[in-house]
Coordinates of C-alpha atoms in Angstrom, one line a residue:
M727 CA 0.0 0.0 0.0
M728 CA 1.4 3.4 -0.9
E729 CA 2.2 6.0 1.7
P730 CA -0.3 8.8 2.3
V731 CA 0.2 11.9 0.3
L732 CA -0.7 15.4 1.6
C733 CA -2.3 17.5 -1.1
P734 CA -2.2 21.3 -0.8
G735 CA -5.4 22.5 0.7
T736 CA -6.8 19.1 1.4
L737 CA -6.8 16.4 4.1
E738 CA -4.2 13.6 4.3
V739 CA -5.6 10.7 2.2
N740 CA -4.3 7.3 1.2
M741 CA -4.2 6.9 -2.6
D742 CA -5.4 3.3 -2.6
W743 CA -8.4 4.3 -0.4
D744 CA -9.0 7.4 -2.5
R745 CA -9.2 5.4 -5.8
K746 CA -11.6 2.9 -4.3
A747 CA -13.8 5.6 -2.8
R748 CA -14.0 7.6 -6.0
R749 CA -15.0 4.5 -8.0
G750 CA -17.7 3.9 -5.4
A751 CA -18.9 7.5 -5.6
A752 CA -18.9 7.3 -9.4
V753 CA -21.1 4.2 -9.6
A754 CA -23.3 5.5 -6.7
D755 CA -24.4 8.1 -9.3
K756 CA -23.6 11.0 -7.0
L757 CA -21.3 13.0 -9.4
N758 CA -19.4 12.8 -12.7
Y759 CA -16.1 11.2 -13.0
T760 CA -14.4 14.6 -12.8
G761 CA -14.9 16.9 -9.8
M762 CA -15.7 14.1 -7.3
L763 CA -16.7 15.1 -3.8
L764 CA -15.4 12.6 -1.3
T765 CA -15.6 12.0 2.4
C766 CA -12.6 10.8 4.3
P767 CA -13.8 8.0 6.6
A768 CA -11.2 8.7 9.3
A769 CA -11.8 12.4 9.8
G770 CA -15.4 12.6 8.5
A771 CA -14.5 15.8 6.6
E772 CA -15.0 16.6 2.9
L773 CA -12.2 16.3 0.4
H774 CA -12.5 18.2 -2.9
Y775 CA -10.7 17.0 -6.0
N776 CA -8.0 19.4 -7.2
P777 CA -7.4 19.0 -10.9
N778 CA -3.9 20.5 -10.6
I779 CA -2.7 17.7 -8.3
E780 CA -2.6 14.9 -10.8
E781 CA -0.2 12.8 -8.8
C782 CA -2.7 12.5 -5.9
L783 CA -6.0 11.5 -7.7
D784 CA -6.8 9.5 -10.8
S785 CA -7.8 11.2 -14.0
R786 CA -11.4 10.7 -15.2
N787 CA -10.2 8.2 -17.8
T788 CA -8.3 6.2 -15.3
L789 CA -11.2 6.3 -12.9
K790 CA -13.5 5.1 -15.7
R791 CA -11.1 2.3 -16.6
R792 CA -10.8 1.1 -13.0
T793 CA -14.6 1.2 -12.6
Q794 CA -14.9 -0.9 -15.8
Q795 CA -12.4 -3.4 -14.4
S796 CA -14.4 -3.6 -11.2
Y797 CA -17.6 -4.0 -13.1
Y798 CA -16.4 -6.8 -15.4
A799 CA -14.7 -8.6 -12.6
Y800 CA -17.9 -8.8 -10.5
R801 CA -19.9 -9.6 -13.7
G802 CA -17.6 -12.6 -14.3
Y803 CA -18.0 -13.6 -10.7
L804 CA -21.8 -13.7 -11.1
M805 CA -21.6 -15.7 -14.3
E806 CA -19.5 -18.3 -12.7
M807 CA -21.7 -18.4 -9.6
F808 CA -24.8 -19.0 -11.7
R809 CA -23.0 -21.6 -13.8
T810 CA -22.3 -23.7 -10.7
Y811 CA -25.6 -22.9 -8.8
D812 CA -27.7 -26.0 -8.3
G813 CA -31.0 -24.3 -7.8
R814 CA -33.3 -22.2 -9.9
V815 CA -33.5 -18.4 -10.3
S816 CA -36.6 -16.1 -10.6
L817 CA -36.4 -13.0 -12.7
T818 CA -38.1 -9.7 -12.9
S819 CA -38.1 -7.7 -16.1
D820 CA -39.5 -4.4 -17.4
T821 CA -38.7 -1.7 -19.9
W822 CA -38.2 2.0 -19.3
T823 CA -37.7 5.1 -21.4
S824 CA -35.5 7.8 -20.0
T825 CA -36.3 11.5 -20.0
Y826 CA -33.9 11.8 -23.0
G827 CA -35.9 9.3 -25.0
E828 CA -33.5 6.4 -24.6
P829 CA -35.2 3.0 -24.0
F830 CA -33.8 0.4 -21.7
V831 CA -34.7 -3.1 -20.6
C832 CA -33.9 -4.3 -17.1
V833 CA -33.6 -7.9 -15.8
T834 CA -33.0 -8.7 -12.2
A835 CA -32.3 -12.2 -10.7
H836 CA -33.7 -13.4 -7.4
W837 CA -32.5 -16.6 -5.7
I838 CA -31.8 -18.1 -2.3
D839 CA -28.1 -18.9 -2.0
N840 CA -26.4 -21.9 -0.3
D841 CA -26.5 -20.0 3.0
W842 CA -30.2 -19.6 2.7
L843 CA -30.1 -15.9 2.2
L844 CA -32.4 -14.2 -0.3
Q845 CA -30.3 -12.5 -3.0
K846 CA -31.1 -10.0 -5.7
R847 CA -28.8 -8.7 -8.5
I848 CA -29.4 -6.6 -11.7
I849 CA -28.0 -8.7 -14.5
C850 CA -29.1 -6.6 -17.4
F851 CA -29.7 -2.9 -17.9
E852 CA -29.3 -2.5 -21.7
A853 CA -30.4 0.0 -24.2
M854 CA -33.3 -1.4 -26.3
E855 CA -33.6 0.4 -29.6
E856 CA -35.8 -2.1 -31.2
A857 CA -39.6 -2.0 -30.8
H858 CA -40.9 -3.0 -27.3
N859 CA -43.0 -5.9 -28.5
G860 CA -43.2 -9.4 -27.0
F861 CA -40.8 -11.1 -29.4
N862 CA -38.0 -8.5 -28.8
I863 CA -38.5 -8.5 -25.1
K864 CA -38.3 -12.3 -25.1
S865 CA -35.1 -12.1 -27.2
R866 CA -33.4 -9.8 -24.7
I867 CA -34.4 -12.0 -21.8
V868 CA -33.1 -15.1 -23.6
S869 CA -29.8 -13.4 -24.4
C870 CA -29.3 -12.3 -20.8
C871 CA -30.1 -15.9 -19.6
K872 CA -27.5 -17.3 -22.0
N873 CA -24.8 -14.8 -20.8
F874 CA -25.3 -15.8 -17.2
H875 CA -25.8 -19.5 -17.7
L876 CA -29.5 -19.4 -16.7
V877 CA -31.2 -21.0 -19.7
D878 CA -31.9 -24.2 -17.7
K879 CA -32.3 -22.6 -14.3
I880 CA -35.3 -20.2 -14.6
F881 CA -38.3 -20.9 -12.4
S882 CA -40.4 -17.8 -12.9
I883 CA -40.4 -14.3 -14.5
S884 CA -42.3 -11.4 -12.9
H885 CA -43.8 -8.7 -15.1
D886 CA -46.4 -6.0 -14.9
N887 CA -49.6 -6.4 -16.9
A888 CA -48.5 -4.7 -20.2
T889 CA -49.6 -6.6 -23.3
A890 CA -46.1 -6.8 -24.6
N891 CA -44.9 -8.5 -21.4
T892 CA -47.7 -11.1 -21.6
S893 CA -46.8 -11.8 -25.2
A894 CA -43.1 -12.2 -24.3
M895 CA -44.0 -14.8 -21.7
Q896 CA -45.8 -16.9 -24.4
F897 CA -42.8 -16.6 -26.7
L898 CA -40.5 -17.7 -23.8
K899 CA -42.6 -20.9 -23.2
E900 CA -42.2 -21.8 -26.9
D901 CA -38.4 -21.1 -27.0
P902 CA -36.6 -24.5 -27.1
S903 CA -33.4 -23.0 -25.5
I904 CA -35.1 -22.2 -22.2
K905 CA -35.8 -25.2 -19.9
L906 CA -38.7 -24.4 -17.7
V907 CA -40.3 -26.2 -14.7
L908 CA -43.5 -28.1 -15.6
D909 CA -43.3 -26.7 -19.2
G910 CA -43.6 -23.2 -18.0
S911 CA -47.0 -23.5 -16.4
L912 CA -45.7 -21.6 -13.3
M913 CA -43.4 -19.2 -15.1
H914 CA -45.5 -16.1 -15.6
V915 CA -46.0 -14.1 -12.3
R916 CA -47.9 -10.8 -12.5
C917 CA -46.8 -7.9 -10.4
C918 CA -49.2 -7.8 -7.4
A919 CA -48.3 -4.2 -6.6
H920 CA -49.2 -3.2 -10.1
I921 CA -52.6 -5.0 -9.9
L922 CA -53.3 -3.3 -6.5
N923 CA -52.6 0.1 -8.1
L924 CA -54.9 -0.6 -11.0
C925 CA -57.7 -1.4 -8.5
V926 CA -57.0 1.8 -6.6
Q927 CA -57.0 4.0 -9.7
D928 CA -60.2 2.5 -11.0
G929 CA -61.9 3.3 -7.7
L930 CA -60.5 6.8 -7.4
D931 CA -61.8 7.7 -10.9
E932 CA -65.2 8.1 -9.4
L933 CA -63.9 10.4 -6.6
R934 CA -61.5 12.7 -8.4
T935 CA -64.0 15.5 -8.5
L936 CA -64.8 15.2 -4.8
L937 CA -61.2 15.1 -3.7
E938 CA -60.0 17.8 -6.2
P939 CA -60.3 20.7 -3.7
I940 CA -57.7 19.1 -1.5
R941 CA -55.4 18.5 -4.4
N942 CA -55.9 22.0 -5.6
V943 CA -54.7 23.6 -2.4
I944 CA -51.7 21.4 -2.2
R945 CA -50.9 22.2 -5.9
W946 CA -51.2 25.9 -5.0
I947 CA -48.8 25.6 -2.0
R948 CA -46.2 23.8 -4.1
A949 CA -46.3 26.3 -7.0
A950 CA -46.8 29.8 -5.4
R951 CA -44.3 31.6 -3.1
S952 CA -47.1 33.5 -1.4
A953 CA -48.9 30.2 -0.6
K954 CA -45.7 28.7 0.8
R955 CA -45.5 31.7 3.2
I956 CA -49.1 31.4 4.2
Y957 CA -48.7 27.6 4.7
K958 CA -45.7 28.1 7.0
Q959 CA -47.5 30.8 9.0
K960 CA -50.6 28.6 9.4
C961 CA -48.6 25.6 10.5
E962 CA -47.0 27.8 13.2
E963 CA -50.4 29.0 14.3
Y964 CA -51.7 25.5 14.7
G965 CA -48.5 24.2 16.3
L966 CA -47.8 21.8 13.4
R967 CA -44.6 20.9 11.9
K968 CA -44.5 22.0 8.2
K969 CA -44.8 19.0 6.1
V970 CA -43.9 18.5 2.4
I971 CA -47.0 17.1 0.8
A972 CA -46.3 15.4 -2.6
L973 CA -49.0 15.3 -5.3
D974 CA -50.3 11.9 -6.3
T975 CA -49.7 10.4 -9.7
P976 CA -51.7 7.4 -11.2
T977 CA -48.5 5.5 -12.0
R978 CA -46.9 5.8 -8.6
W979 CA -47.9 3.1 -6.1
N980 CA -49.7 4.4 -3.0
S981 CA -49.2 8.0 -3.9
T982 CA -52.8 9.0 -3.2
Y983 CA -52.7 7.3 0.2
K984 CA -49.6 9.2 1.1
L985 CA -51.2 12.5 -0.1
L986 CA -54.3 11.9 2.0
H987 CA -52.2 10.8 5.0
D988 CA -50.2 14.0 5.0
A989 CA -53.2 16.2 4.1
I990 CA -55.4 14.8 6.9
A991 CA -52.6 15.7 9.4
C992 CA -52.8 19.3 8.2
R993 CA -56.5 19.5 7.5
D994 CA -57.1 22.7 9.5
V995 CA -54.3 24.5 7.7
L996 CA -55.4 23.4 4.3
T997 CA -59.1 24.1 5.0
D998 CA -58.3 27.7 6.1
M999 CA -56.1 28.4 3.1
Y1000 CA -58.6 27.0 0.6
N1001 CA -61.7 28.6 2.1
E1002 CA -60.0 32.0 2.5
S1003 CA -58.9 32.0 -1.1
R1004 CA -62.3 31.0 -2.4
A1005 CA -64.4 33.1 -0.1
T1006 CA -65.7 35.2 -3.0
D1007 CA -67.2 32.4 -5.0
G1008 CA -68.6 30.4 -2.2
Q1009 CA -66.6 27.2 -2.8
F1010 CA -65.3 25.6 0.3
I1011 CA -63.6 22.5 1.7
T1012 CA -66.1 21.2 4.2
N1013 CA -66.2 18.4 6.8
D1014 CA -67.8 16.2 4.2
H1015 CA -64.7 16.4 2.1
W1016 CA -62.5 15.4 5.0
S1017 CA -64.9 12.6 6.1
L1018 CA -64.7 11.1 2.6
A1019 CA -60.9 11.6 2.5
K1020 CA -60.6 9.7 5.8
I1021 CA -62.7 6.8 4.5
V1022 CA -60.6 6.6 1.3
H1023 CA -57.4 6.9 3.4
D1024 CA -58.4 4.0 5.6
V1025 CA -59.2 1.8 2.6
L1026 CA -56.0 2.7 0.8
E1027 CA -54.0 2.0 4.0
T1028 CA -54.6 -1.7 3.6
F1029 CA -53.4 -1.5 0.0
D1030 CA -50.3 0.4 1.1
N1031 CA -49.5 -2.2 3.7
A1032 CA -49.8 -5.0 1.2
T1033 CA -47.7 -3.1 -1.4
H1034 CA -45.0 -2.6 1.3
I1035 CA -44.9 -6.4 2.0
F1036 CA -44.9 -7.2 -1.7
S1037 CA -41.8 -4.9 -2.1
Y1038 CA -39.6 -6.7 0.4
V1039 CA -36.0 -7.3 -0.9
Y1040 CA -34.5 -9.6 1.7
E1041 CA -37.7 -11.3 3.0
P1042 CA -39.8 -13.7 0.9
N1043 CA -43.3 -12.4 0.1
I1044 CA -44.8 -14.8 -2.5
H1045 CA -46.4 -16.9 0.3
T1046 CA -48.2 -13.9 1.8
V1047 CA -50.1 -12.8 -1.4
I1048 CA -53.3 -14.7 -0.5
L1049 CA -53.2 -13.5 3.1
E1050 CA -52.8 -9.9 2.1
C1051 CA -55.5 -10.1 -0.5
I1052 CA -57.9 -11.4 2.1
K1053 CA -57.1 -8.5 4.4
I1054 CA -57.9 -6.1 1.5
I1055 CA -61.2 -7.7 0.7
C1056 CA -62.2 -7.7 4.3
T1057 CA -61.5 -4.0 4.5
I1058 CA -63.5 -3.3 1.4
K1059 CA -66.5 -5.3 2.7
Q1060 CA -66.4 -3.8 6.1
T1061 CA -66.1 -0.2 4.7
S1062 CA -69.0 -0.9 2.4
L1063 CA -71.2 -2.1 5.3
A1064 CA -70.2 0.9 7.5
N1065 CA -70.6 3.6 4.8
P1066 CA -73.7 3.2 2.6
G1067 CA -73.1 6.5 0.9
V1068 CA -73.2 6.7 -2.9
A1069 CA -69.7 8.0 -3.4
V1070 CA -68.1 5.4 -1.2
K1071 CA -70.2 2.7 -2.9
R1072 CA -69.0 3.7 -6.3
L1073 CA -65.4 3.7 -5.1
L1074 CA -65.6 0.2 -3.7
D1075 CA -67.7 -1.3 -6.5
N1076 CA -65.1 -0.1 -9.1
M1077 CA -62.3 -1.5 -7.0
K1078 CA -64.1 -4.8 -6.7
V1079 CA -64.8 -5.1 -10.4
K1080 CA -61.1 -4.6 -11.3
W1081 CA -60.1 -6.9 -8.4
C1082 CA -62.2 -9.8 -9.7
A1083 CA -60.7 -9.4 -13.1
Y1084 CA -57.3 -10.6 -11.6
F1085 CA -58.1 -12.4 -8.4
T1086 CA -61.3 -14.3 -8.8
E1087 CA -59.0 -17.3 -9.1
F1088 CA -55.5 -17.0 -7.8
P1089 CA -52.6 -18.2 -9.9
P1090 CA -51.5 -21.6 -8.5
I1091 CA -48.0 -20.4 -7.6
Y1092 CA -49.5 -18.2 -4.8
A1093 CA -51.4 -21.1 -3.4
I1094 CA -48.5 -23.5 -3.6
A1095 CA -46.3 -20.9 -1.8
A1096 CA -48.9 -20.7 0.9
I1097 CA -49.0 -24.5 1.2
L1098 CA -45.3 -24.4 1.7
D1099 CA -45.8 -22.2 4.8
P1100 CA -46.0 -24.7 7.6
G1101 CA -48.4 -22.4 9.4
V1102 CA -50.9 -22.7 6.5
K1103 CA -50.5 -25.9 4.5
L1104 CA -53.4 -27.6 2.8
E1105 CA -56.0 -27.2 5.5
G1106 CA -55.2 -23.6 6.3
L1107 CA -55.3 -22.7 2.6
T1108 CA -58.7 -24.3 2.2
N1109 CA -60.1 -22.4 5.2
L1110 CA -58.5 -19.1 4.0
L1111 CA -59.9 -19.4 0.5
T1112 CA -63.4 -20.4 1.8
F1113 CA -63.4 -17.3 3.9
Y1114 CA -62.0 -15.2 1.0
Y1115 CA -64.8 -16.1 -1.4
Q1116 CA -67.4 -15.5 1.3
Q1117 CA -66.1 -12.0 1.7
L1118 CA -65.9 -11.6 -2.0
D1119 CA -69.5 -12.9 -2.5
V1120 CA -68.4 -15.2 -5.3
Q1121 CA -69.2 -18.9 -5.7
F1122 CA -66.0 -20.9 -6.2
D1123 CA -65.1 -24.6 -5.9
V1124 CA -62.4 -24.3 -3.3
P1125 CA -61.8 -28.1 -2.7
Y1126 CA -61.2 -28.7 -6.4
Y1127 CA -58.8 -25.7 -6.6
V1128 CA -56.8 -26.8 -3.5
N1129 CA -56.6 -30.4 -4.7
N1130 CA -55.3 -29.2 -8.1
C1131 CA -52.6 -27.1 -6.4
K1132 CA -51.7 -30.2 -4.4
R1133 CA -51.3 -32.2 -7.6
I1134 CA -49.1 -29.5 -9.1
L1135 CA -46.9 -29.6 -5.9
E1136 CA -46.7 -33.4 -6.3
R1137 CA -45.6 -33.0 -9.9
L1138 CA -43.0 -30.6 -8.8
C1139 CA -41.7 -33.2 -6.4
E1140 CA -41.5 -35.8 -9.2
E1141 CA -39.6 -33.4 -11.3
Y1142 CA -37.2 -32.2 -8.6
G1143 CA -36.2 -35.5 -7.1
A1144 CA -36.8 -38.9 -5.6
V1145 CA -39.5 -40.1 -3.1
I1146 CA -38.8 -39.1 0.5
Q1147 CA -39.3 -41.7 3.3
P1148 CA -41.5 -40.5 6.1
Q1149 CA -40.0 -39.5 9.5
P1150 CA -41.9 -38.7 12.7
V1151 CA -42.4 -35.0 13.4
G1152 CA -44.2 -32.8 16.0
S1153 CA -47.9 -32.1 15.8
S1154 CA -48.5 -28.8 17.6
M1155 CA -49.5 -25.7 15.7
G1156 CA -49.5 -22.0 16.5
A1157 CA -51.3 -19.3 14.4
S1158 CA -50.8 -16.2 16.4
R1159 CA -48.5 -14.6 13.8
F1160 CA -51.5 -14.4 11.3
G1161 CA -53.4 -11.9 13.5
I1162 CA -57.1 -11.7 12.8
L1163 CA -56.9 -14.5 10.3
G1164 CA -55.5 -16.9 13.0
P1165 CA -59.0 -18.3 13.9
V1166 CA -59.7 -18.9 10.2
L1167 CA -56.6 -21.0 9.9
K1168 CA -57.3 -23.0 13.0
K1169 CA -60.9 -23.7 12.1
S1170 CA -61.7 -27.4 11.6
R1171 CA -58.1 -28.5 11.6
P1172 CA -57.9 -32.3 11.1
D1173 CA -55.6 -34.4 13.2
G1174 CA -53.7 -35.8 10.3
S1175 CA -56.3 -37.5 8.2
G1176 CA -56.5 -34.7 5.6
S1177 CA -53.5 -36.0 3.5
S1178 CA -52.5 -39.6 3.0
S1179 CA -48.9 -40.6 3.6
S1180 CA -49.5 -43.3 1.0
S1181 CA -49.1 -40.7 -1.7
S1182 CA -46.6 -41.4 -4.4
N1183 CA -44.8 -38.3 -3.0
I1184 CA -44.1 -39.4 0.6
G1185 CA -42.4 -36.0 1.4
V1186 CA -45.6 -34.1 0.4
G1187 CA -47.8 -36.6 2.4
E1188 CA -45.7 -36.3 5.5
Y1189 CA -45.4 -32.5 5.3
L1190 CA -49.2 -32.1 4.8
T1191 CA -50.2 -34.6 7.4
Y1192 CA -48.4 -33.3 10.4
Q1193 CA -48.7 -29.9 12.0
F1194 CA -45.7 -27.9 13.1
E1195 CA -45.3 -25.4 15.8
T1196 CA -44.6 -21.9 14.5
E1197 CA -43.8 -18.9 16.7
E1198 CA -44.7 -15.2 16.3
N1199 CA -41.2 -14.4 14.9
F1200 CA -41.4 -17.4 12.6
H1201 CA -39.1 -17.1 9.5
I1202 CA -40.1 -19.4 6.7
I1203 CA -36.7 -19.6 5.0
E1204 CA -35.0 -20.5 8.3
W1205 CA -37.7 -23.1 8.9
W1206 CA -37.0 -24.9 5.6
K1207 CA -33.3 -24.6 6.2
N1208 CA -33.6 -26.4 9.5
H1209 CA -35.9 -29.1 7.9
F1210 CA -33.9 -29.7 4.8
S1211 CA -32.7 -33.1 6.0
K1212 CA -36.2 -34.2 6.7
F1213 CA -37.8 -32.9 3.5
P1214 CA -34.9 -32.5 1.0
V1215 CA -37.0 -32.3 -2.1
L1216 CA -39.7 -30.1 -0.7
A1217 CA -37.0 -27.9 0.9
R1218 CA -35.4 -27.5 -2.5
I1219 CA -38.8 -26.6 -4.1
A1220 CA -39.5 -24.1 -1.2
K1221 CA -36.1 -22.6 -1.7
D1222 CA -36.8 -21.9 -5.4
I1223 CA -40.5 -20.7 -4.9
L1224 CA -39.8 -18.5 -1.9
A1225 CA -37.3 -16.5 -4.0
I1226 CA -40.1 -15.4 -6.4
P1227 CA -40.8 -11.7 -5.9
A1228 CA -44.5 -10.7 -5.6
S1229 CA -43.8 -7.4 -7.4
T1230 CA -41.4 -5.8 -9.9
I1231 CA -40.1 -3.4 -7.4
A1232 CA -36.5 -4.5 -8.3
S1233 CA -36.9 -3.2 -11.8
E1234 CA -38.6 -0.1 -10.7
S1235 CA -35.7 0.6 -8.3
A1236 CA -33.3 0.1 -11.1
F1237 CA -35.1 2.7 -13.2
S1238 CA -35.0 5.2 -10.4
A1239 CA -31.3 4.7 -10.2
G1240 CA -31.2 5.1 -14.0
R1241 CA -32.9 8.5 -13.7
R1242 CA -30.3 9.7 -11.2
V1243 CA -27.4 8.5 -13.4
L1244 CA -28.8 9.9 -16.6
D1245 CA -29.3 13.4 -15.4
E1246 CA -28.5 16.7 -17.2
K1247 CA -24.8 16.4 -16.2
R1248 CA -24.5 12.9 -17.6
S1249 CA -26.8 13.1 -20.6
R1250 CA -23.9 12.1 -22.9
L1251 CA -23.0 8.9 -21.1
S1252 CA -23.1 5.9 -23.4
S1253 CA -25.6 3.1 -22.7
E1254 CA -22.7 0.8 -21.7
S1255 CA -21.6 3.4 -19.1
I1256 CA -25.1 3.7 -17.8
E1257 CA -25.5 -0.1 -17.4
M1258 CA -22.1 -0.2 -15.7
C1259 CA -23.1 2.5 -13.2
V1260 CA -26.6 1.1 -12.4
C1261 CA -25.4 -2.5 -12.1
K1262 CA -22.3 -1.8 -10.1
K1263 CA -24.2 0.4 -7.6
D1264 CA -26.7 -2.4 -7.2
W1265 CA -24.0 -5.0 -6.7
D1266 CA -22.1 -2.9 -4.2
Q1267 CA -25.4 -2.4 -2.2
A1268 CA -26.1 -6.2 -2.4
E1269 CA -22.7 -7.0 -0.8
K1270 CA -23.7 -4.7 2.1
R1271 CA -27.4 -5.9 1.9
T1272 CA -28.6 -2.3 1.7
Q1273 CA -30.7 -2.7 -1.5
G1274 CA -34.1 -1.1 -1.3
L1275 CA -33.1 1.3 1.5
K1276 CA -33.9 5.0 1.1
E1277 CA -30.9 7.0 0.5
E1278 CA -32.3 10.1 2.0
D1279 CA -35.2 11.1 4.2
E1280 CA -38.0 12.3 1.8
E1281 CA -39.6 14.2 4.6
E1282 CA -36.7 16.6 5.1
D1283 CA -37.2 20.1 3.7
D1284 CA -37.0 20.0 0.0
P1285 CA -36.2 23.0 -2.2
W1286 CA -39.7 24.3 -2.5
M1287 CA -39.9 24.6 1.2
T1288 CA -36.6 26.5 1.7
L1289 CA -37.1 29.1 -1.0
D1290 CA -37.2 32.7 0.0
T1291 CA -40.8 33.6 0.8
S1292 CA -40.4 37.2 1.6
D1293 CA -42.2 39.9 -0.5
S1294 CA -38.9 41.3 -1.7
G1295 CA -37.8 38.1 -3.2
G1296 CA -40.2 38.0 -6.1
S1297 CA -37.6 38.1 -8.8
R1298 CA -35.9 34.9 -7.7
D1299 CA -38.6 32.8 -9.3
G1300 CA -37.2 33.8 -12.7
G1301 CA -39.0 35.6 -15.5
N1302 CA -40.1 32.5 -17.2
Q1303 CA -42.0 30.9 -14.3
Q1304 CA -45.6 31.8 -14.0
Q1305 CA -47.1 32.3 -10.6
Q1306 CA -49.7 29.7 -9.7
Q1307 CA -53.1 31.3 -8.9
A1308 CA -55.0 30.4 -5.7
P1309 CA -57.3 27.4 -6.1

């Protein structure tokens, strides 16, 4: 290691650490390759790059070359790791067009490693100049799988509900180079968070007019300096902390819930501002507006909780889909019974229509994942689905559906391995971790007669027959790790299925990183450099297991809250910015 060098006007730094830190900062999309801002870990002080001291810091070309070396070294490591991996991998994929019109396709890999830790890596973030149709998306996915030795190791691919993605899944099933489980019958997994958002947006379409006054006053506060000043004064009067309230957008998951959550906390301030500005025309925000907003907020809160669970990075969530869907339907039904008003009825009816389009019958992979939860299994799944369809007011043959899912699980066992000899296991069961659904799971639990151990798949029969004790802090991956020797084939299946993500949040996060990389200072970066920055950042975070964590607190003061709001600062808005009128 080289001796530390003291640069004029800077702190004492070590050149080896400096090079590594600047590479990390570059791929962390903070700044360009030149003019890096670094932080010395020893002193905690800032170090600015001095372009005149070339012997102390790498040039931008050297930095880029070293970053490329680091990127390709880790990429090679991933390729070799996947080549020797003995399990299957689940993918998420989506396409994105940057603000500069450049289209990209992203593929992320999800798997549980040999230490039984859930892993996620971006393995493709490529420019996609060809048309975004099903065949071309399929071709990109196949090419990525070939590069990373995954053509015979794919279990599932999660997509949103775009027509091109659905078409791509059909092309993948027909591609002879891809070896899929059960001929691809379990491959296509739709993004649950996207479906929830579609249900929410269909319901809110009926209420946009009624909730528009609340949006208008927030829009006014965000756009006009005078409104910002009034807003801060009102918050001080009511003893409230000024809060940044973001507007909702249809494509952003849970954005309406977050808007209503923040607006309700400031309802007195927003009501005063709106009513004072509209006093002349007699249009006011009334208690009826806030009562409706509170009802909508409480309904959307359940959707928000489910979306949060479906967005887990290091915890499995595919086995929770049915449970979370039941909670949502219970909330919709209870709200409908408690609020017979016309507006609320339209909201819930529209949600329910869209919901039934996707979840009248759950895809088998969700049910199989629930069966592999030892707190649910076959009997618990039957009870849950019976309760679900009662709440949904839909007739459905639950026993036939559950038995079909059991047969699929047995076929998986046949494809994965040999017959497992039965071994005695415990028979106690706890359901406290399921909350209000615990009594539903416990209802009519048989003593072991529900599944015959004479099944051709002894491992399935033994697992389904006996009940296991699960605690409040139960961890399903840890449970299967501990029972691998008892159920080796089922454990291997569980290991592959529990790695399936319930949403495409991995791709969405990659696109957010892409937006930060491809900003106005980096608009000339090549697509290869963009892929290198996005992937390397994800890989570095993966090694620290910090993927999915917020980089900064969104509730801190943002620029629109810290602008000068004095009367004398009017010219700082710029001559081209038009002042927003009061709502």
